[in-house]
Coordinates of C-alpha atoms in Angstrom, one line a residue:
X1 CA -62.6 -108.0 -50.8
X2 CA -60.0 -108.0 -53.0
X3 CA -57.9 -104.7 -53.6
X4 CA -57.8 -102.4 -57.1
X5 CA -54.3 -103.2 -57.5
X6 CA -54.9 -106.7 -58.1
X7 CA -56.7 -105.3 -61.5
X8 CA -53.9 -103.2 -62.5
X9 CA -56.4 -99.8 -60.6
X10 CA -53.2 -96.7 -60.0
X11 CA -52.6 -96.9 -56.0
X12 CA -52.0 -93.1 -56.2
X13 CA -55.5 -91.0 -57.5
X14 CA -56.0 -87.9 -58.8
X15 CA -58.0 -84.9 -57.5
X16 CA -61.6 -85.9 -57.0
X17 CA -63.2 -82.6 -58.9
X18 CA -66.4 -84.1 -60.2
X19 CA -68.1 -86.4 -57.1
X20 CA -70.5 -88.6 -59.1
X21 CA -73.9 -89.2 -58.3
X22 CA -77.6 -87.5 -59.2
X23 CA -77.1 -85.1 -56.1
X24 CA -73.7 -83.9 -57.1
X25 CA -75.6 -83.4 -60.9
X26 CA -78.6 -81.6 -59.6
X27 CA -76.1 -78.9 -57.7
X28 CA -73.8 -78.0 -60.8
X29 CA -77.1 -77.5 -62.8
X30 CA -79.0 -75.9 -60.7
X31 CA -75.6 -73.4 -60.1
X32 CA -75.4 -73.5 -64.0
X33 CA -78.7 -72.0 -64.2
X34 CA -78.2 -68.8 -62.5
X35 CA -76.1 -68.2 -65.0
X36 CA -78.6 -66.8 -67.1
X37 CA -76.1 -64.4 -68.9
X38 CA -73.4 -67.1 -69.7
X39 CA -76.0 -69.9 -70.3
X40 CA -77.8 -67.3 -73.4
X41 CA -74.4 -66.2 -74.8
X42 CA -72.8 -69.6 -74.8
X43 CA -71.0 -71.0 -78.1
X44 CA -68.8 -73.6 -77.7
X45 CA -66.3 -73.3 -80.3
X46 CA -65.6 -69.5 -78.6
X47 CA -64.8 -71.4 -75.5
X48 CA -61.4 -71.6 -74.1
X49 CA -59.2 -75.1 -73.7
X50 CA -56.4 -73.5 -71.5
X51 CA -58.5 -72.0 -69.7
X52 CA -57.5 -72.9 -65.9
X53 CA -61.2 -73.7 -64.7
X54 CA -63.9 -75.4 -66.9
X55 CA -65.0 -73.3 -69.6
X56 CA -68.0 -75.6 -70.4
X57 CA -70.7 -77.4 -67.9
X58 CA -68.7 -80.3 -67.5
X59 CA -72.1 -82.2 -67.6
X60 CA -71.1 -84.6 -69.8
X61 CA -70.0 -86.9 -67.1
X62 CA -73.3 -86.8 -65.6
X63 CA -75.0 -87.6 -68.2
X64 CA -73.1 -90.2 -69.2
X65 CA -73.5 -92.0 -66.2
X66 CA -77.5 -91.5 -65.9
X67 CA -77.0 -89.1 -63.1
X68 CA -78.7 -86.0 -64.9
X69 CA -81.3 -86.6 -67.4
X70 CA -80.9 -85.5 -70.9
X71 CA -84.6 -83.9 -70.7
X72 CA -84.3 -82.9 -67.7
X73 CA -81.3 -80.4 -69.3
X74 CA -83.4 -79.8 -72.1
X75 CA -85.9 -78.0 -70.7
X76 CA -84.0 -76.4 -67.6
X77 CA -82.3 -74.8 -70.9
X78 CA -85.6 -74.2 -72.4
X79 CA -87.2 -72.5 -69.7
X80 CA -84.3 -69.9 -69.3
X81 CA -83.9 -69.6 -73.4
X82 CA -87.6 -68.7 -72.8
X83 CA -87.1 -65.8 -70.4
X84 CA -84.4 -63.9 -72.8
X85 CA -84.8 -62.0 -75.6
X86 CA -81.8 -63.1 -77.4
X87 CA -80.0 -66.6 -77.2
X88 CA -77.3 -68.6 -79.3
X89 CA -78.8 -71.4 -81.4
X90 CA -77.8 -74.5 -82.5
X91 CA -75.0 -76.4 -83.3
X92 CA -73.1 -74.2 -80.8
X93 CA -75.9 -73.3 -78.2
X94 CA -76.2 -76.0 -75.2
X95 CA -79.3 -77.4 -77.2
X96 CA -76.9 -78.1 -79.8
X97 CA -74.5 -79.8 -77.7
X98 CA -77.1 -82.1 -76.8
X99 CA -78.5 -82.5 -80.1
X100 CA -74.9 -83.6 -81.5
X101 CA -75.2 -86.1 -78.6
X102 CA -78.4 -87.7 -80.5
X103 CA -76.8 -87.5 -83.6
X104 CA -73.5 -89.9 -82.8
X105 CA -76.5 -91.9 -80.8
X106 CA -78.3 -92.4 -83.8
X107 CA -75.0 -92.8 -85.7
X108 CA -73.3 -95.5 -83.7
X109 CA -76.7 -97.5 -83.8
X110 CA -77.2 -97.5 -87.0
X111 CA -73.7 -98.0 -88.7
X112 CA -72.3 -101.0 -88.7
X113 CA -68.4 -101.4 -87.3
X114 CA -69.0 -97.7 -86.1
X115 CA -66.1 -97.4 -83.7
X116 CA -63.5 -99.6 -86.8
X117 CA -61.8 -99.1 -89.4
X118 CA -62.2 -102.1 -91.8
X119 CA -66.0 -103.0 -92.4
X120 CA -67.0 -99.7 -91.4
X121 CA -68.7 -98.2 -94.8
X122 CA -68.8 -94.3 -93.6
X123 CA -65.0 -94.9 -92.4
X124 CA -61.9 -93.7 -94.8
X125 CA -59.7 -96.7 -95.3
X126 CA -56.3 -95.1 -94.5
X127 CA -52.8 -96.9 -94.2
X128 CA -51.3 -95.3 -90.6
X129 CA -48.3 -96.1 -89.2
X130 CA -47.8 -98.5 -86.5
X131 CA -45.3 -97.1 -83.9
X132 CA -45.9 -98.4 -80.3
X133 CA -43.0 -96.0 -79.6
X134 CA -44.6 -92.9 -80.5
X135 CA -48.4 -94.1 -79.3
X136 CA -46.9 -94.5 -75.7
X137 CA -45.5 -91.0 -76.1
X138 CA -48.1 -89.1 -77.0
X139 CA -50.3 -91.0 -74.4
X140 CA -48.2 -90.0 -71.2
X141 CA -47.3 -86.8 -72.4
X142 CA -43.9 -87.2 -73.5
X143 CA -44.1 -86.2 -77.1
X144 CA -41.9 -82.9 -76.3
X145 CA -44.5 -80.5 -77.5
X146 CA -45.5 -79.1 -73.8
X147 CA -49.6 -77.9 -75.0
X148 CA -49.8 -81.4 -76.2
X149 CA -48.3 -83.5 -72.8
X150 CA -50.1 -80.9 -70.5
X151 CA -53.3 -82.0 -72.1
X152 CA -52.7 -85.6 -71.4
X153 CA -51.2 -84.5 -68.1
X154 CA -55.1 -83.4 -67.0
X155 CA -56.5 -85.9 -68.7
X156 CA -54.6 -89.2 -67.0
X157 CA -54.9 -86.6 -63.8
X158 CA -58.3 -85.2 -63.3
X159 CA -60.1 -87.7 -66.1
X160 CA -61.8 -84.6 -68.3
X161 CA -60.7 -82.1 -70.7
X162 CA -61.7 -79.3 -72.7
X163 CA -63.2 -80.4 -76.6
X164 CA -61.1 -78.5 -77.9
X165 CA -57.8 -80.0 -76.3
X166 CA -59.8 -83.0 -77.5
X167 CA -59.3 -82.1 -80.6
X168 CA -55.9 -80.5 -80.6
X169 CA -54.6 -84.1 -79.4
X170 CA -56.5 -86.2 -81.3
X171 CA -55.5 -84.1 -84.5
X172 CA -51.5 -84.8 -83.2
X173 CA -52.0 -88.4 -83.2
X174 CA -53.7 -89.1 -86.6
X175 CA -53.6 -87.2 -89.1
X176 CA -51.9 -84.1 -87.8
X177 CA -48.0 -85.1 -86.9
X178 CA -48.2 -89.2 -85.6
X179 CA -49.9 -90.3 -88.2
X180 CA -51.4 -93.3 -85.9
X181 CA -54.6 -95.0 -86.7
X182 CA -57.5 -93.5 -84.7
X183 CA -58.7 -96.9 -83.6
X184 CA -55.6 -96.5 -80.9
X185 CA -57.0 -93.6 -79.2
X186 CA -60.5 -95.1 -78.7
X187 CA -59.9 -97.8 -76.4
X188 CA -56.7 -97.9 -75.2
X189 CA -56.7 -94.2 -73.7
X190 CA -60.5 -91.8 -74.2
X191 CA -62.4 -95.2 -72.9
X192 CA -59.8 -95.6 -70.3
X193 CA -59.1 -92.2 -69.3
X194 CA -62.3 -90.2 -69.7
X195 CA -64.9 -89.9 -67.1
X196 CA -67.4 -88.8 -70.3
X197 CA -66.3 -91.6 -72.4
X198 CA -69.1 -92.6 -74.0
X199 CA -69.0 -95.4 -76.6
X200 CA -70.7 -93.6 -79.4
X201 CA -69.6 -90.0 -78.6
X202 CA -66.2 -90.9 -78.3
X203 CA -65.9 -93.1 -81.6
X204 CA -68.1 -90.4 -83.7
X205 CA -65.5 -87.8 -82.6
X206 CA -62.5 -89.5 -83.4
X207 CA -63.5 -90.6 -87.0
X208 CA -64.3 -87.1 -87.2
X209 CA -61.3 -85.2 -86.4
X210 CA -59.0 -88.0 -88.1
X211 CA -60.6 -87.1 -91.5
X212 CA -62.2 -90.1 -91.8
X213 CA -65.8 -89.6 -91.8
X214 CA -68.3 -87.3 -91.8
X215 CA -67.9 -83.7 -93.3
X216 CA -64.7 -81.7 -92.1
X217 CA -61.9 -79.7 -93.5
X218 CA -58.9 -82.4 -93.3
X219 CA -57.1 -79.8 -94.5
X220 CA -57.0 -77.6 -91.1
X221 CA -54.8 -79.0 -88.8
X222 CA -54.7 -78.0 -85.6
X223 CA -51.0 -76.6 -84.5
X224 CA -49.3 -78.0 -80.8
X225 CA -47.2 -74.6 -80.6
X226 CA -50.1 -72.0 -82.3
X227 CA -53.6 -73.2 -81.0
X228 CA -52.8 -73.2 -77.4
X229 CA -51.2 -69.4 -77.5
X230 CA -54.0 -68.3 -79.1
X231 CA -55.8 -68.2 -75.8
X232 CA -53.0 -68.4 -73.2
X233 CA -50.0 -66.8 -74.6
X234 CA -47.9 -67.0 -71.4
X235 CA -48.3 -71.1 -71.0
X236 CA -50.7 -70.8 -67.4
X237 CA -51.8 -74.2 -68.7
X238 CA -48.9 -75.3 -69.5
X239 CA -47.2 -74.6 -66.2
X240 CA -50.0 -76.2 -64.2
X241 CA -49.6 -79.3 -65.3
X242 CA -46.5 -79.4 -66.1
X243 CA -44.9 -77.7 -63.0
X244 CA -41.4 -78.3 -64.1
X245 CA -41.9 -75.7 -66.9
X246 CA -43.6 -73.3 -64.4
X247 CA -40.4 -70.7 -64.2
X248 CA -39.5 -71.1 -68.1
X249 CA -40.0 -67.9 -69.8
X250 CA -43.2 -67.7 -72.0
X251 CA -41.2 -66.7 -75.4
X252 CA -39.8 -70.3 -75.4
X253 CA -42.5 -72.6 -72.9
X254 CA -44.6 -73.6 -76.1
X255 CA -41.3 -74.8 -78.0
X256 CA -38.7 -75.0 -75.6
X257 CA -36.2 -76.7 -77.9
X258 CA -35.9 -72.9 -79.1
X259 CA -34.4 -71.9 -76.1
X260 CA -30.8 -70.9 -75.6
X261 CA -28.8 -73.7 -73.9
X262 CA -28.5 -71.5 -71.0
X263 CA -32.5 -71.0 -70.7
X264 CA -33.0 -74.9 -70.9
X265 CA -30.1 -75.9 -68.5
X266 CA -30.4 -74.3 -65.2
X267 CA -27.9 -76.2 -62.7
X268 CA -27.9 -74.8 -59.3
X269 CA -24.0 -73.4 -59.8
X270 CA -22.8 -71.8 -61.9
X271 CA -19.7 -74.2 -62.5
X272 CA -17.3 -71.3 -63.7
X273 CA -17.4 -68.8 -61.1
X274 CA -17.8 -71.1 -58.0
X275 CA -14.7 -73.3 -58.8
X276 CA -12.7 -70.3 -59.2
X277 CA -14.0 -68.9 -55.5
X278 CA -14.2 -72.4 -53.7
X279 CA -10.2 -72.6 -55.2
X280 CA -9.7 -69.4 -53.2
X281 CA -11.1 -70.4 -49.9
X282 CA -9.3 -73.8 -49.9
X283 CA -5.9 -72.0 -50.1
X284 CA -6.7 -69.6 -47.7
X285 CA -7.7 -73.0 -45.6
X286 CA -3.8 -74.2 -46.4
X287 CA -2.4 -71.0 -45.7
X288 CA -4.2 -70.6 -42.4
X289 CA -3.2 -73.7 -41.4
X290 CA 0.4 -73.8 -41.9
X291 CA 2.6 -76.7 -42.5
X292 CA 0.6 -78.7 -40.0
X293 CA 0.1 -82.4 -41.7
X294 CA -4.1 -82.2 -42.0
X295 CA -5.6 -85.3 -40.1
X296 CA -7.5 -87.7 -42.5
X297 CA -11.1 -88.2 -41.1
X298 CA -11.4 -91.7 -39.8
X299 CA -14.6 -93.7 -39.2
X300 CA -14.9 -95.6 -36.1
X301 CA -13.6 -99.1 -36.5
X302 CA -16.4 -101.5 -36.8
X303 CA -14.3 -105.2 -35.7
X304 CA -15.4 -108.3 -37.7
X305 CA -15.8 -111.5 -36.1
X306 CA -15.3 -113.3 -39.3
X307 CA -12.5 -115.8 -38.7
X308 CA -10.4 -114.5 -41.6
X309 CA -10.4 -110.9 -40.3
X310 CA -9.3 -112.0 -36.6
X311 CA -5.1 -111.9 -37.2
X312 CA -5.7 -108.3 -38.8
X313 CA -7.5 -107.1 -35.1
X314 CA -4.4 -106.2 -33.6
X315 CA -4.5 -104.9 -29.9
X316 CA -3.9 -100.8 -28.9
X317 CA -0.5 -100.4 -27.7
X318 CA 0.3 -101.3 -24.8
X319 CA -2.5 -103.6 -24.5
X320 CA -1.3 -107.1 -25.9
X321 CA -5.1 -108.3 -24.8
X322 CA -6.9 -109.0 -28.6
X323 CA -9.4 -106.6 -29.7
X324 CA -12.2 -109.5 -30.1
X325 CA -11.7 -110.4 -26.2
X326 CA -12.6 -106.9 -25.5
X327 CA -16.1 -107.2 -27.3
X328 CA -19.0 -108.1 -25.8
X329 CA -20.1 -111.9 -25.9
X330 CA -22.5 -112.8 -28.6
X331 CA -26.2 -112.8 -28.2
X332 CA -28.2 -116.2 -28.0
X333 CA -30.6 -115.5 -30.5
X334 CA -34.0 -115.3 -29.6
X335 CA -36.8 -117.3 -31.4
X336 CA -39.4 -115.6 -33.1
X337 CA -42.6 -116.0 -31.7
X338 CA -44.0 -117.5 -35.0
X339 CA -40.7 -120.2 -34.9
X340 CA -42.8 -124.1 -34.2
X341 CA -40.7 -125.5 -31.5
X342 CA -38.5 -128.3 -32.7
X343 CA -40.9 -131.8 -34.2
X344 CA -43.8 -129.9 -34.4
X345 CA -44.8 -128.9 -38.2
X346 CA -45.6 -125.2 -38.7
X347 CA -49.0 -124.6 -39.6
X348 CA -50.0 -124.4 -43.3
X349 CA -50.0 -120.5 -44.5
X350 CA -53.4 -119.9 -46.6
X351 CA -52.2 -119.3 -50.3
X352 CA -52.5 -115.8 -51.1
X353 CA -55.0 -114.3 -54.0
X354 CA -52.4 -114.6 -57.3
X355 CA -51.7 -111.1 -57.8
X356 CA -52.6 -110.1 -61.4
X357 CA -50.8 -106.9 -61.4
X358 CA -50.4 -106.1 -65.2
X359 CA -46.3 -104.8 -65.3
X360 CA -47.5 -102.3 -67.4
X361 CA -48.9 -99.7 -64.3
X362 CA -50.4 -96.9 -65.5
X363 CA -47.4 -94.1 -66.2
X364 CA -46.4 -91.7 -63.6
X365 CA -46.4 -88.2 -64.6
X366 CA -43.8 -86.7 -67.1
X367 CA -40.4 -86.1 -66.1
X368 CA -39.2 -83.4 -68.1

């Protein structure tokens, strides 16, 4: 059985926070729907993207794979909507989650070119920029905007985010600040990356929140510094997944380029007052000391056998026997036990698999 390296699979994973399968599905729903108070009240635009644990079902997985049935949700929901007085409705209830779900379904079937550009006749024709540079940035998380990268961080981590962080990032890369086409988020990162991706989910959303399709306000851009404080002013997000931020003081973690030079350089000296006090110490060393001549540290000497090195082996004194005389014989070196003896032809080794490692391994996380 050949390994997941061989097709380019990370040899490192992530934590494993959603186990698939129907059994795993059945659990979080069934714990979902004790939740009668949260399940009633939900709206999903009110929910938070920073917050620390889900603030959704995180179903979408599930469903996605056929491990929960779609009607089987339904009417779970149905029965407990039934039970209350009042509940949310639609688009932002859990029905309507699930009927925006039909709606890209019925979308993606019956448009042609649904998740391109050109040919697409719903599909704005804009002219995006075309900068690898800035792509690969913004897809491990070096972009410098630290809401942004810790987004991506989860996402290439734990394979789900929030649908609002969704957004937030997919707004940065098109029409927001990269100006990059969104063709080059569907398959190159959501498809790869998400455990939800789903083909006509994904490509509905991002023609959506690049302004090109369906109705939106193109005009509302969604800010990497402002959107993330608005629910987690102090960066928890942030510092989770980017733990080398995790002692920067909130004022500056959302745009640390703001930050004094002394706030974003924190060597482990101060260079100033350590010189000065190490300078001290040394001459009290000399002073202690005296005039005595300080002995050099020498490392053991190591002879060469090398033919040109013999004449500089001189004897100790008062010895005139050479140094190389006083080492011990060489070693006969001992075959290894998979060395053919002499006429006999070594067995042939089987080939091994070609290894079809792509060089371009999936990126380790962001060094700040």
């Amino acid at each position: 059985m050949p390994c997941g390296t061989w097709m380019g699979d990370p040899t490192e994973v992530g934590p494993h926070l959603y186990p698939g399968g129907e059994r795993a599905a059945l659990a979080r729903l069934n714990a979902l729907m004790d939740r009668t108070a949260w399940l009633c009240s939900f709206k999903k635009p009110e929910t938070e993207p920073t917050s620390l644990s889900p603030s959704t079902t995180v179903l979408s997985p599930y469903l996605k794979f056929g491990c929960l049935s779609v009607r089987t949700f339904w009417w779970w929901l149905h029965e407990v909507y039934q039970g209350q007085r009042e509940h949310s409705q639609p688009p932002v209830s859990l029905h309507g989650q699930l009927l925006w779900r039909e709606f890209f379904y019925t979308a993606g079937a019956g448009i042609p070119n649904f998740d391109r550009m050109v040919s697409n006749p719903i599909c704005l024709q804009v002219d995006w920029d075309n900068n690898p540079q800035h792509l690969r940035a913004w897809r491990e998380g070096q972009t410098g905007y630290p809401f942004i990268d810790a987004i991506m961080t989860q996402l290439r981590t734990e394979g789900w985010i929030h649908h609002l962080a969704r957004h937030a990032v997919a707004c940065f890369l098109t029409r927001g600040d990269l100006w990059i086409s969104w063709e080059e988020g569907v398959p190159q990162v959501f498809e790869e990356l998400l455990l939800d991706a789903d083909w006509s989910l994904n490509a509905g959303n991002w023609l959506w929140l690049s302004g090109s399709a369906f109705f939106h306000r193109y005009f509302h851009i969604y800010s990497p510094v402002a959107f993330g404080k608005k629910t987690d002013r102090d960066g928890a997000y942030i510092r989770k997944y980017l733990p080398v931020l995790k002692d920067f003081p909130a004022k500056y973690i959302y745009e640390p380029w703001k930050a004094p030079r002394a706030v974003q350089e924190q060597p482990i000296v101060e260079h100033g007052a350590v010189s000065k006090r190490n300078l001290g110490r040394m001459k009290a060393a000399r002073a202690q000391k005296g005039n005595e001549s300080p002995r050099r540290h020498q490392a053991p000497l190591v002879p060469c056998r090398h033919s040109s090195c013999l004449p500089l082996l001189q004897a100790p004194s008062g010895n005139n026997q050479p140094v190389t005389s006083m080492l011990p014989p060489p070693q006969k070196p001992t075959p290894h036990p998979r060395m053919c003896p002499r006429g006999q032809t070594p067995p042939r080794k089987p080939e091994s698999p070609r290894d079809n490692t792509p060089l371009d391994q999936p990126p380790p996380l962001p060094q700040w």
